[in-house]
mmCIF file of C-alpha atoms in Angstrom:
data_model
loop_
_atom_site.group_PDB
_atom_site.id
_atom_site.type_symbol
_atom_site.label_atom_id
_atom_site.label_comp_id
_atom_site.label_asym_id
_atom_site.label_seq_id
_atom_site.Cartn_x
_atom_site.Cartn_y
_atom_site.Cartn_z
ATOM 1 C CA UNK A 14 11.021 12.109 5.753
ATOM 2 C CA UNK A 15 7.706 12.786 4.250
ATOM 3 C CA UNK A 16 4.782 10.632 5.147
ATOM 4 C CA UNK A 17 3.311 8.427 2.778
ATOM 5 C CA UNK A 18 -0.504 10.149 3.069
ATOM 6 C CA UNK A 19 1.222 13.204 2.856
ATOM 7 C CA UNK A 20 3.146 12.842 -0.283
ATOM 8 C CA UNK A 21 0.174 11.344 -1.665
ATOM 9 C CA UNK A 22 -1.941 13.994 -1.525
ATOM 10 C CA UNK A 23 0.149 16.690 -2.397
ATOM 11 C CA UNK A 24 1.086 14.447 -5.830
ATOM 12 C CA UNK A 25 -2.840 14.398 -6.146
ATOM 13 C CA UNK A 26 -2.731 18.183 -6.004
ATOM 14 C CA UNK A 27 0.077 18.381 -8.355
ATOM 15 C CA UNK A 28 -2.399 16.543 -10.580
ATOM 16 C CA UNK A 29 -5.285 18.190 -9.844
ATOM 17 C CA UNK A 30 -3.577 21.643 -10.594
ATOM 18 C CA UNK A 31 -2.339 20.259 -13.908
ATOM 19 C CA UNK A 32 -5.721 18.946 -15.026
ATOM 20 C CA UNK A 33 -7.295 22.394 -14.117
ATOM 21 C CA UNK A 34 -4.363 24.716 -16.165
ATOM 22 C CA UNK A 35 -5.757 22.385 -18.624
ATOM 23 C CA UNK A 36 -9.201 23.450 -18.420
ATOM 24 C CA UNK A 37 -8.315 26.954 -17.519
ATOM 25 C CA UNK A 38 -5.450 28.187 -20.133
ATOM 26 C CA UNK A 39 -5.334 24.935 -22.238
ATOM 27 C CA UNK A 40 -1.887 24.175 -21.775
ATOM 28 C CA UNK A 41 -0.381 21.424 -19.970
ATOM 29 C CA UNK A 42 2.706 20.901 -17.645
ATOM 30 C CA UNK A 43 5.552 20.457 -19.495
ATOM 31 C CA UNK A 44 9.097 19.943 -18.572
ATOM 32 C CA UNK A 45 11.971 20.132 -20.756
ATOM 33 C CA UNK A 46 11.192 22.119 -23.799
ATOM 34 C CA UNK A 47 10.181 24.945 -21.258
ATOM 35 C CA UNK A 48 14.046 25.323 -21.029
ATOM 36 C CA UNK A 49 14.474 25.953 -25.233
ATOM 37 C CA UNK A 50 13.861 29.935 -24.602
ATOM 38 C CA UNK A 51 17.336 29.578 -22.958
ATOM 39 C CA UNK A 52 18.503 29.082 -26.428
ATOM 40 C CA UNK A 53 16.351 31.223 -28.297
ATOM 41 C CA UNK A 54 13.878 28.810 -29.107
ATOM 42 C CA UNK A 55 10.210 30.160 -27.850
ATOM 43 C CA UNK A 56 8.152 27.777 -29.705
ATOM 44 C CA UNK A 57 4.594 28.232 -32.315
ATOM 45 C CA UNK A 58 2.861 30.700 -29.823
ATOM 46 C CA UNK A 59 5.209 31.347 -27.134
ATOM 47 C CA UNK A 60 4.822 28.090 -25.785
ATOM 48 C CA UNK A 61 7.700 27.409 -24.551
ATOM 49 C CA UNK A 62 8.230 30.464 -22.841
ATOM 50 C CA UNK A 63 5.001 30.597 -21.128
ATOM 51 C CA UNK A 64 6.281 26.788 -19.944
ATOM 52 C CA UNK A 65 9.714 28.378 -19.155
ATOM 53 C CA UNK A 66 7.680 31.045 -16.694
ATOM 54 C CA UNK A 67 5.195 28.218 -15.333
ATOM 55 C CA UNK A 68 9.160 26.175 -14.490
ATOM 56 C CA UNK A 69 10.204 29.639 -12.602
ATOM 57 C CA UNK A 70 7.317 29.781 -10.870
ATOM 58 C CA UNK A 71 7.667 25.953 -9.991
ATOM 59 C CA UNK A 72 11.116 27.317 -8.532
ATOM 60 C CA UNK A 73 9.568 29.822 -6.150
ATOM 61 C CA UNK A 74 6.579 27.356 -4.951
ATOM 62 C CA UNK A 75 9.025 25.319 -4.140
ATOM 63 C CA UNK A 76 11.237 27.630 -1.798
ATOM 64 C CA UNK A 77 7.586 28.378 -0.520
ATOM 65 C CA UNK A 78 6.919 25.112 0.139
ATOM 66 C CA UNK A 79 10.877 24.184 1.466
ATOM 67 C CA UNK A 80 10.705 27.605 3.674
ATOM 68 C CA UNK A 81 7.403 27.463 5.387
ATOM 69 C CA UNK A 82 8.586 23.347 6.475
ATOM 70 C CA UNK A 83 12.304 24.220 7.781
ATOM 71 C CA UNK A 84 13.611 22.641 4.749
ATOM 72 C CA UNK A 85 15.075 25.373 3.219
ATOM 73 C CA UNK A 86 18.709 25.389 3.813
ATOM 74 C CA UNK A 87 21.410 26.835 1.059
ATOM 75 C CA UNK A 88 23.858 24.400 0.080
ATOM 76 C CA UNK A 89 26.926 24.986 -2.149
ATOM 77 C CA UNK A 90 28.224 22.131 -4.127
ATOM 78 C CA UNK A 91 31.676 20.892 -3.895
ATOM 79 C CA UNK A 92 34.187 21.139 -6.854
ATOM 80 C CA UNK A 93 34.065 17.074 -7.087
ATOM 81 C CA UNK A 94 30.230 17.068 -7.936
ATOM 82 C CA UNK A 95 30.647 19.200 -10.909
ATOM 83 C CA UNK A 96 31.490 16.927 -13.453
ATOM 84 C CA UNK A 97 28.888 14.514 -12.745
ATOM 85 C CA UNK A 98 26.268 17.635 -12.734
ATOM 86 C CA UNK A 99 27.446 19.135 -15.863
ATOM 87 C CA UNK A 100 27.735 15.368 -17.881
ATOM 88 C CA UNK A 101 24.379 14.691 -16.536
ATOM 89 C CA UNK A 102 22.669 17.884 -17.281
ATOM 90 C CA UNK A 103 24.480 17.971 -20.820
ATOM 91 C CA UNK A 104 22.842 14.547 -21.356
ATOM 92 C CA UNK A 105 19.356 15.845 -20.125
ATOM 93 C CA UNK A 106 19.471 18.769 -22.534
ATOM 94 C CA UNK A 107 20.182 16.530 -25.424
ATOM 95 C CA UNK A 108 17.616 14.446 -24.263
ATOM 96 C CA UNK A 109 14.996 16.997 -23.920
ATOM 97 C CA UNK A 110 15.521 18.509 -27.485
ATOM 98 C CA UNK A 111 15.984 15.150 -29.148
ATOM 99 C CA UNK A 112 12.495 14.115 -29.242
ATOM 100 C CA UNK A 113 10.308 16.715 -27.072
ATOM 101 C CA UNK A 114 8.267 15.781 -24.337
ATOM 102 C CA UNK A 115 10.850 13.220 -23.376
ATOM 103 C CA UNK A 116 11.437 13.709 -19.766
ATOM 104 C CA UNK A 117 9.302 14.150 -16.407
ATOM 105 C CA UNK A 118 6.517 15.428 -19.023
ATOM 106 C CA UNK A 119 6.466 11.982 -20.026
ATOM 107 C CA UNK A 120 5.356 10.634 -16.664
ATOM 108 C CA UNK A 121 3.430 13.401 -15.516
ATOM 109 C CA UNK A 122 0.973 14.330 -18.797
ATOM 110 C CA UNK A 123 2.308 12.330 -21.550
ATOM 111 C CA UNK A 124 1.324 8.917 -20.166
ATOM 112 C CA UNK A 125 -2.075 9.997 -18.813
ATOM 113 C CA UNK A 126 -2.426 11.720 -22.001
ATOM 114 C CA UNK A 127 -1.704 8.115 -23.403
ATOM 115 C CA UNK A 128 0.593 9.806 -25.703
ATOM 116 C CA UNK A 129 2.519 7.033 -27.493
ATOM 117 C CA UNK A 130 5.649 8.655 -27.883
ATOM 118 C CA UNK A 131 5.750 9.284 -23.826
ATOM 119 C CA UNK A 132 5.032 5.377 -23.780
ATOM 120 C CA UNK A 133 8.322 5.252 -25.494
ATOM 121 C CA UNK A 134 10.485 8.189 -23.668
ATOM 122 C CA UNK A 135 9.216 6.272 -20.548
ATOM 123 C CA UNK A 136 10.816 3.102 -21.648
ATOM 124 C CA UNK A 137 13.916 4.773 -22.944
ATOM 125 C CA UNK A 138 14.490 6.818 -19.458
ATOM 126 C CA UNK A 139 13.718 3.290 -17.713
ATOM 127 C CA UNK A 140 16.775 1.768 -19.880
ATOM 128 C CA UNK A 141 18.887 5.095 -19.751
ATOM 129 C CA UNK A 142 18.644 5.328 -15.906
ATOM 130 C CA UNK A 143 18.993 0.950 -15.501
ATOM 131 C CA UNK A 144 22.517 1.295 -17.625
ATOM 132 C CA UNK A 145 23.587 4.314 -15.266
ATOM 133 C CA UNK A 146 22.735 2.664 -12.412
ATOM 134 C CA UNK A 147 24.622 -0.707 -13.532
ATOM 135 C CA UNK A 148 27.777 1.403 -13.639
ATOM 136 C CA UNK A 149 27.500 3.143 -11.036
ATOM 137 C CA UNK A 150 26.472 0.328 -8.596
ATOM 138 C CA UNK A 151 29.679 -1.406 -10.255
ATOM 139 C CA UNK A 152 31.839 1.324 -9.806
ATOM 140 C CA UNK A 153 31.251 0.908 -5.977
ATOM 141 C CA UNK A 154 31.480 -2.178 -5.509
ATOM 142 C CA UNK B 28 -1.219 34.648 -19.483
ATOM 143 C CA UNK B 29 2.345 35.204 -18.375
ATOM 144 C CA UNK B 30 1.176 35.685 -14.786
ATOM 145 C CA UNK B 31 -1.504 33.143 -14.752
ATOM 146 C CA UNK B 32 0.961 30.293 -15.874
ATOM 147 C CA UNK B 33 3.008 31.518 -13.296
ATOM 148 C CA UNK B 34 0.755 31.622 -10.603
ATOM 149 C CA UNK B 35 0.325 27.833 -11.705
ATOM 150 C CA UNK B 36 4.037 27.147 -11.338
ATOM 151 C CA UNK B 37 3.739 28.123 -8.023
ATOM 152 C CA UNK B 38 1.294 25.931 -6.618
ATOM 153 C CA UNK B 39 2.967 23.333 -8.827
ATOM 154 C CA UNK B 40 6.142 23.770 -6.935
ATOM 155 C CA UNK B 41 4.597 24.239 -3.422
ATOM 156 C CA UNK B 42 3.209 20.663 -4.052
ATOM 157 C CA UNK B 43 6.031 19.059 -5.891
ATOM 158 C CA UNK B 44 8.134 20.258 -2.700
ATOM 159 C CA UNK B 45 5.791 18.961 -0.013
ATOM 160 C CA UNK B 46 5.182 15.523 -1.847
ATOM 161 C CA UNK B 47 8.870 14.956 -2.300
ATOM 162 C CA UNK B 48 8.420 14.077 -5.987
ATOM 163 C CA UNK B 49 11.322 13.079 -8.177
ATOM 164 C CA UNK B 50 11.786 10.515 -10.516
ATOM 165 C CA UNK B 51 15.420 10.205 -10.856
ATOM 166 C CA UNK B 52 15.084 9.559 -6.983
ATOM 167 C CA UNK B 53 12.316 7.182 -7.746
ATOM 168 C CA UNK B 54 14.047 5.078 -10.479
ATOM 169 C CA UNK B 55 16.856 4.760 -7.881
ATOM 170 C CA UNK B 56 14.242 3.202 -5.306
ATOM 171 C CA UNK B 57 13.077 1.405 -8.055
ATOM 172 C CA UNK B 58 16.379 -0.429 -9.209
ATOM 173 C CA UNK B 59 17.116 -0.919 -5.239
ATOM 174 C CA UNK B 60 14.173 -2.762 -4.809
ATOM 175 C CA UNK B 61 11.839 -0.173 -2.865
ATOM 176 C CA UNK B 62 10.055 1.157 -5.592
ATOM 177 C CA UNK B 63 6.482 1.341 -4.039
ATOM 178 C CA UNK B 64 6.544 4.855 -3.101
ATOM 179 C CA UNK B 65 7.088 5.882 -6.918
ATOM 180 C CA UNK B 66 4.900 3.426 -8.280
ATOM 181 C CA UNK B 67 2.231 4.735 -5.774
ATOM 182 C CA UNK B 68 2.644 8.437 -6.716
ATOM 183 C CA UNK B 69 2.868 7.749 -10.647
ATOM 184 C CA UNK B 70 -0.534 5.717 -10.585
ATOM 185 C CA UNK B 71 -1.563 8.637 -8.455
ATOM 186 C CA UNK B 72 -0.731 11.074 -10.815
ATOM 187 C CA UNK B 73 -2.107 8.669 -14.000
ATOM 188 C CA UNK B 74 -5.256 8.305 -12.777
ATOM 189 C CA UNK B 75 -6.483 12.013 -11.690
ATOM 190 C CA UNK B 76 -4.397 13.715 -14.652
ATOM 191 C CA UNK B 77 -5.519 11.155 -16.733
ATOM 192 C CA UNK B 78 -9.271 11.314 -16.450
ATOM 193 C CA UNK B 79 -9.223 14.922 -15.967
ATOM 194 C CA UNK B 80 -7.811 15.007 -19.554
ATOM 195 C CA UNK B 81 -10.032 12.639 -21.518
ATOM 196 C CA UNK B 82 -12.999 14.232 -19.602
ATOM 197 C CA UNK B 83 -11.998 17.710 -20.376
ATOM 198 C CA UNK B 84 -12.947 16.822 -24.137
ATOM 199 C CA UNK B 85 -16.817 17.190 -22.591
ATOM 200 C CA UNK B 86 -16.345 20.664 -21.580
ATOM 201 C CA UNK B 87 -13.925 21.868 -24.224
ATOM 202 C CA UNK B 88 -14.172 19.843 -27.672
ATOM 203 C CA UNK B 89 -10.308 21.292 -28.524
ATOM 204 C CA UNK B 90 -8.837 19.684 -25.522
ATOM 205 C CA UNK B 91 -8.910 15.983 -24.369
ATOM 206 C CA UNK B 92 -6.037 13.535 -25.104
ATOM 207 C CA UNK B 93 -3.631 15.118 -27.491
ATOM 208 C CA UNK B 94 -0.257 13.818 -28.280
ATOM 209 C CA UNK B 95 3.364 15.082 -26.665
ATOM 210 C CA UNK B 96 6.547 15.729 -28.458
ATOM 211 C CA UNK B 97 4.895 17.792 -31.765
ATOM 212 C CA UNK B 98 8.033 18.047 -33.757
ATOM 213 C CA UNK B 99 9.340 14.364 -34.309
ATOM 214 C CA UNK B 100 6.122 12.302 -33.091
ATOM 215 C CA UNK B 101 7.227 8.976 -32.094
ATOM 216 C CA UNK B 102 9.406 6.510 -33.017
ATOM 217 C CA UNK B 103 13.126 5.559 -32.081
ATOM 218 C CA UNK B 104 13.875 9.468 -31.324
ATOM 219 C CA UNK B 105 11.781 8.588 -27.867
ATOM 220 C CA UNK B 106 14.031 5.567 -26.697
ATOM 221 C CA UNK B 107 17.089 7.300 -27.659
ATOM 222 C CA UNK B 108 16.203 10.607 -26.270
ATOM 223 C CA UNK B 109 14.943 8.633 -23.178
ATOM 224 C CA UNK B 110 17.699 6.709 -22.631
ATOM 225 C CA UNK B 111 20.077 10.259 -22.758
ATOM 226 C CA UNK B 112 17.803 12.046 -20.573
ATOM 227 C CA UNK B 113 17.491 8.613 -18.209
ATOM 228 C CA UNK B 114 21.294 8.659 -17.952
ATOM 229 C CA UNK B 115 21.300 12.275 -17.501
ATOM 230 C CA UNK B 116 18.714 12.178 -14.579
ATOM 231 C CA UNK B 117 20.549 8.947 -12.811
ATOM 232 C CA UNK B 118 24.201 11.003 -12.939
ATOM 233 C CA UNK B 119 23.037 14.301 -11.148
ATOM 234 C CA UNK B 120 19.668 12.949 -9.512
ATOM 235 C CA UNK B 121 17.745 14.918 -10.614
ATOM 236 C CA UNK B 122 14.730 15.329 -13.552
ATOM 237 C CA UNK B 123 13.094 18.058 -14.129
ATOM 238 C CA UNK B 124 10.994 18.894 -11.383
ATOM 239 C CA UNK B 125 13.839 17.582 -9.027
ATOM 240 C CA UNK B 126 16.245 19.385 -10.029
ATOM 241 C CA UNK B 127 13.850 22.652 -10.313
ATOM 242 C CA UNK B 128 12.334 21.478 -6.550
ATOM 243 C CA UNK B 129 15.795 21.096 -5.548
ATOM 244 C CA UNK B 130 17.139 24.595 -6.407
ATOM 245 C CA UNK B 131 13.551 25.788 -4.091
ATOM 246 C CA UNK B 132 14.871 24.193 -1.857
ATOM 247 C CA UNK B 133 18.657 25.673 -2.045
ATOM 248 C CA UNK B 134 20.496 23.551 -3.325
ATOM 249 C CA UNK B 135 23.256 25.430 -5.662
ATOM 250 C CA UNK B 136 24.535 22.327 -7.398
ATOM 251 C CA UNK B 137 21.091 22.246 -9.464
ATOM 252 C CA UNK B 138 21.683 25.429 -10.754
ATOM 253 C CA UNK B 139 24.715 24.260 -12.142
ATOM 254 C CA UNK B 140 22.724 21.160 -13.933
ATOM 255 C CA UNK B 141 20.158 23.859 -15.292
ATOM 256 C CA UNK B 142 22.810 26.067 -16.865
ATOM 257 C CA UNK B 143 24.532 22.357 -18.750
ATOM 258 C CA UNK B 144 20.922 21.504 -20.455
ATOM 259 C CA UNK B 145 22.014 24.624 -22.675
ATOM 260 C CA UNK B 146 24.912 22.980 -24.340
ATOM 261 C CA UNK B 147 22.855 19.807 -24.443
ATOM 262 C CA UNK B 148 20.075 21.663 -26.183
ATOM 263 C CA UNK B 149 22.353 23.633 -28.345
ATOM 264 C CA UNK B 150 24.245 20.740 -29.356
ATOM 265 C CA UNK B 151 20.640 19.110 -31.063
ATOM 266 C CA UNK B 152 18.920 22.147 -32.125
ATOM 267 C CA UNK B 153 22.164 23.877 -33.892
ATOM 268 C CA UNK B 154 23.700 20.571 -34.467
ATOM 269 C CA UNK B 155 21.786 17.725 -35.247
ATOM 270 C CA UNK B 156 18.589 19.230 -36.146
ATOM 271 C CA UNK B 157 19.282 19.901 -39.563
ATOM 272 C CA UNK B 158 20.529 16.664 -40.553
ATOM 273 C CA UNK B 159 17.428 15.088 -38.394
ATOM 274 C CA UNK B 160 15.352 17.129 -39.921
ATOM 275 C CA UNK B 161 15.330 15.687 -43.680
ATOM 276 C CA UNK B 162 14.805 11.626 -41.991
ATOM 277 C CA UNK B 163 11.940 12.409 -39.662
ATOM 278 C CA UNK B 164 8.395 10.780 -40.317
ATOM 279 C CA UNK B 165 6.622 12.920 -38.000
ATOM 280 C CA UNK B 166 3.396 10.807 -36.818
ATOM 281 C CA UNK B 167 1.601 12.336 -34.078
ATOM 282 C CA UNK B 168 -0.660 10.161 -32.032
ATOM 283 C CA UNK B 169 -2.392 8.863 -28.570
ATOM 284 C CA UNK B 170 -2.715 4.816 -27.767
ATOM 285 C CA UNK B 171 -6.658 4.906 -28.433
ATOM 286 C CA UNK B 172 -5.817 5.725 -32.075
ATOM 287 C CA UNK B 173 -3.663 3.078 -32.147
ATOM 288 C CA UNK B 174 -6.481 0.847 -30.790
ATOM 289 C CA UNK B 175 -8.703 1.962 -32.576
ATOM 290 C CA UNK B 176 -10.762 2.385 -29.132
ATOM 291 C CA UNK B 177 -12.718 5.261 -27.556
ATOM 292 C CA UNK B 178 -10.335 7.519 -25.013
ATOM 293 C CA UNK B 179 -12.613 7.368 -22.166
ATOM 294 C CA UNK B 180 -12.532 3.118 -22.317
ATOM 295 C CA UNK B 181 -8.578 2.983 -22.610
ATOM 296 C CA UNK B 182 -8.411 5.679 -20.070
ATOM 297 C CA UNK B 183 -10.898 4.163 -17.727
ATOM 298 C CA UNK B 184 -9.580 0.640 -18.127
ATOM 299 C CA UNK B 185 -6.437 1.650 -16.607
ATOM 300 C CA UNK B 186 -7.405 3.730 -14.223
ATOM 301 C CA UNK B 187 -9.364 1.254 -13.152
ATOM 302 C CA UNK B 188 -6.690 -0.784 -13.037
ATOM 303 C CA UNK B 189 -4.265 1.729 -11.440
ATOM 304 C CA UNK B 190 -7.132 2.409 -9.111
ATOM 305 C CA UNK B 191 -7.044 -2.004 -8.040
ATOM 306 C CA UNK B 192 -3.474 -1.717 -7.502
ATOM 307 C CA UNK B 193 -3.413 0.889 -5.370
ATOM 308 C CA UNK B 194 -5.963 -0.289 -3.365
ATOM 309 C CA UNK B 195 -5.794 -4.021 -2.937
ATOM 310 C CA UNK B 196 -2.567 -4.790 -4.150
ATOM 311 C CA UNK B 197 -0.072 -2.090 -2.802
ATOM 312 C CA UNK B 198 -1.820 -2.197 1.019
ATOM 313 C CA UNK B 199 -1.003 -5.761 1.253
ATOM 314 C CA UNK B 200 2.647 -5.217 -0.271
ATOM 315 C CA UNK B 201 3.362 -3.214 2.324
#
């Protein structure tokens, strides 16, 4: 379990970094759309490609991070978590398409951005994830 | 470019991986009752991003606060497409930097989420896009136009704010 101080200040420097690719290449962190070059879709100027390489980069930082604290460990899912992964990730590409900049973007540079329509995705994501929980809370009881 | 933005990724992830962030994780503290840890991060995150962005307008006049989500602006889209991706996120637990902080971290069953966003995509860009396309009113904005205030006040009002919670309110919550 991470410590609070720690987690805190690595967020921070999650920030931080964002804030300075900003400054230094004038493009933000974003999250979902990145994933539209998977269909062909690379977006006015390439930028959702370059966000698709910043995402595989976010991949390897994090083995680098997960490897150099011992929590690195491969793990191959079981046939009964499929479903759920597939349903949920089907659901998460519609949502990411439906209205960009719906998704983590939302609460990591659309709200600090005081974008309204991340005001909104945040809401939506809040009443998505409360409805999901319901069931599934329900389910095993 | 190319290399730059993915030099960026990389300390993105290293830090995303150390600070344990995830929000489908942190809704699910949240709707459990222990949501301090996410609310702490998030104002974290609001306040640092968020003044770095309206103060980056002083150095660069074409940056500052600029909307997200070009193509349909805001409106009901949001909620809806919220609500999917919330209900997405809750199923696998995972969002986007969880699930790409989880497959760092070697967990096979997010690759397997990653490769379903395609027919989730596929099924709004090739499907529903075109019929979107001809109801959208596409209205791109930020909350101080809506306000009709200056950035840096609405911006420093709640980070100020963010900034009181975190450190009289939360220490005491504890």
């Amino acid at each position: 379990m991470k410590t609070a101080h720690l987690s805190t200040l690595m967020v921070a420097g999650f920030a931080a970094l964002n804030v300075i690719m900003y400054l230094g290449v004038q493009r933000f962190w974003i999250g979902g759309s990145s994933f539209l070059p998977l269909i062909g879709k690379m977006g006015p100027g390439n930028k959702f490609l370059l966000a698709f390489i910043v995402n595989l980069g976010v991949i390897v930082g994090a083995f680098i991070g997960a490897s150099t604290s011992g929590e690195f460990h491969l793990r191959t899912p079981c046939v009964s978590q499929l479903p759920r992964a597939i349903l949920g990730g089907i659901l998460i590409g519609m949502g990411i398409t439906l209205a960009p900049g719906t998704c983590t973007t939302a609460f990591v540079t659309g709200m600090p951005m005081l974008s309204v329509s991340s005001c909104l995705s945040a809401a939506g994501i809040f009443i998505g994830a409360f409805i999901v929980f319901q069931i599934m809370t329900h389910k095993r009881a | 470019m190319a290399l730059t933005g993915f030099l960026f990724g990389i300390g993105f992830g290293y830090f995303v991986q150390r600070g344990g962030l995830c929000f489908a994780h942190g809704l699910g503290e949240l709707f459990i009752g222990k949501g301090r840890r996410i609310i702490r991060l998030f104002l974290v995150i609001f306040i640092i991003t968020g003044i770095g962005f309206v103060l980056s307008s002083f150095l660069n006049p074409a940056l500052g606060l600029k909307p997200v989500g070009e193509i349909r602006g805001y409106g009901f889209y949001n909620v809806l497409s919220g609500m999917l991706f919330g209900a997405g996120i809750l199923l696998n637990g995972g969002c986007i930097l969880g699930t790409l902080r989880q497959i760092g971290e070697g967990h096979l069953l997010f690759v397997v989420v990653l490769a379903a966003f395609i027919p989730g995509m596929a099924i709004v860009v090739f499907g529903l896009d075109p019929w979107l396309a001809s109801g959208y009113h596409v209205q791109k904005i930020v909350l101080p136009q809506l306000l009709n205030a200056p950035a840096t006040a609405v911006t420093g009002l709640l980070a100020l704010g963010a900034f009181f919670w975190l450190w009289k309110v939360w220490p005491r919550r504890r």
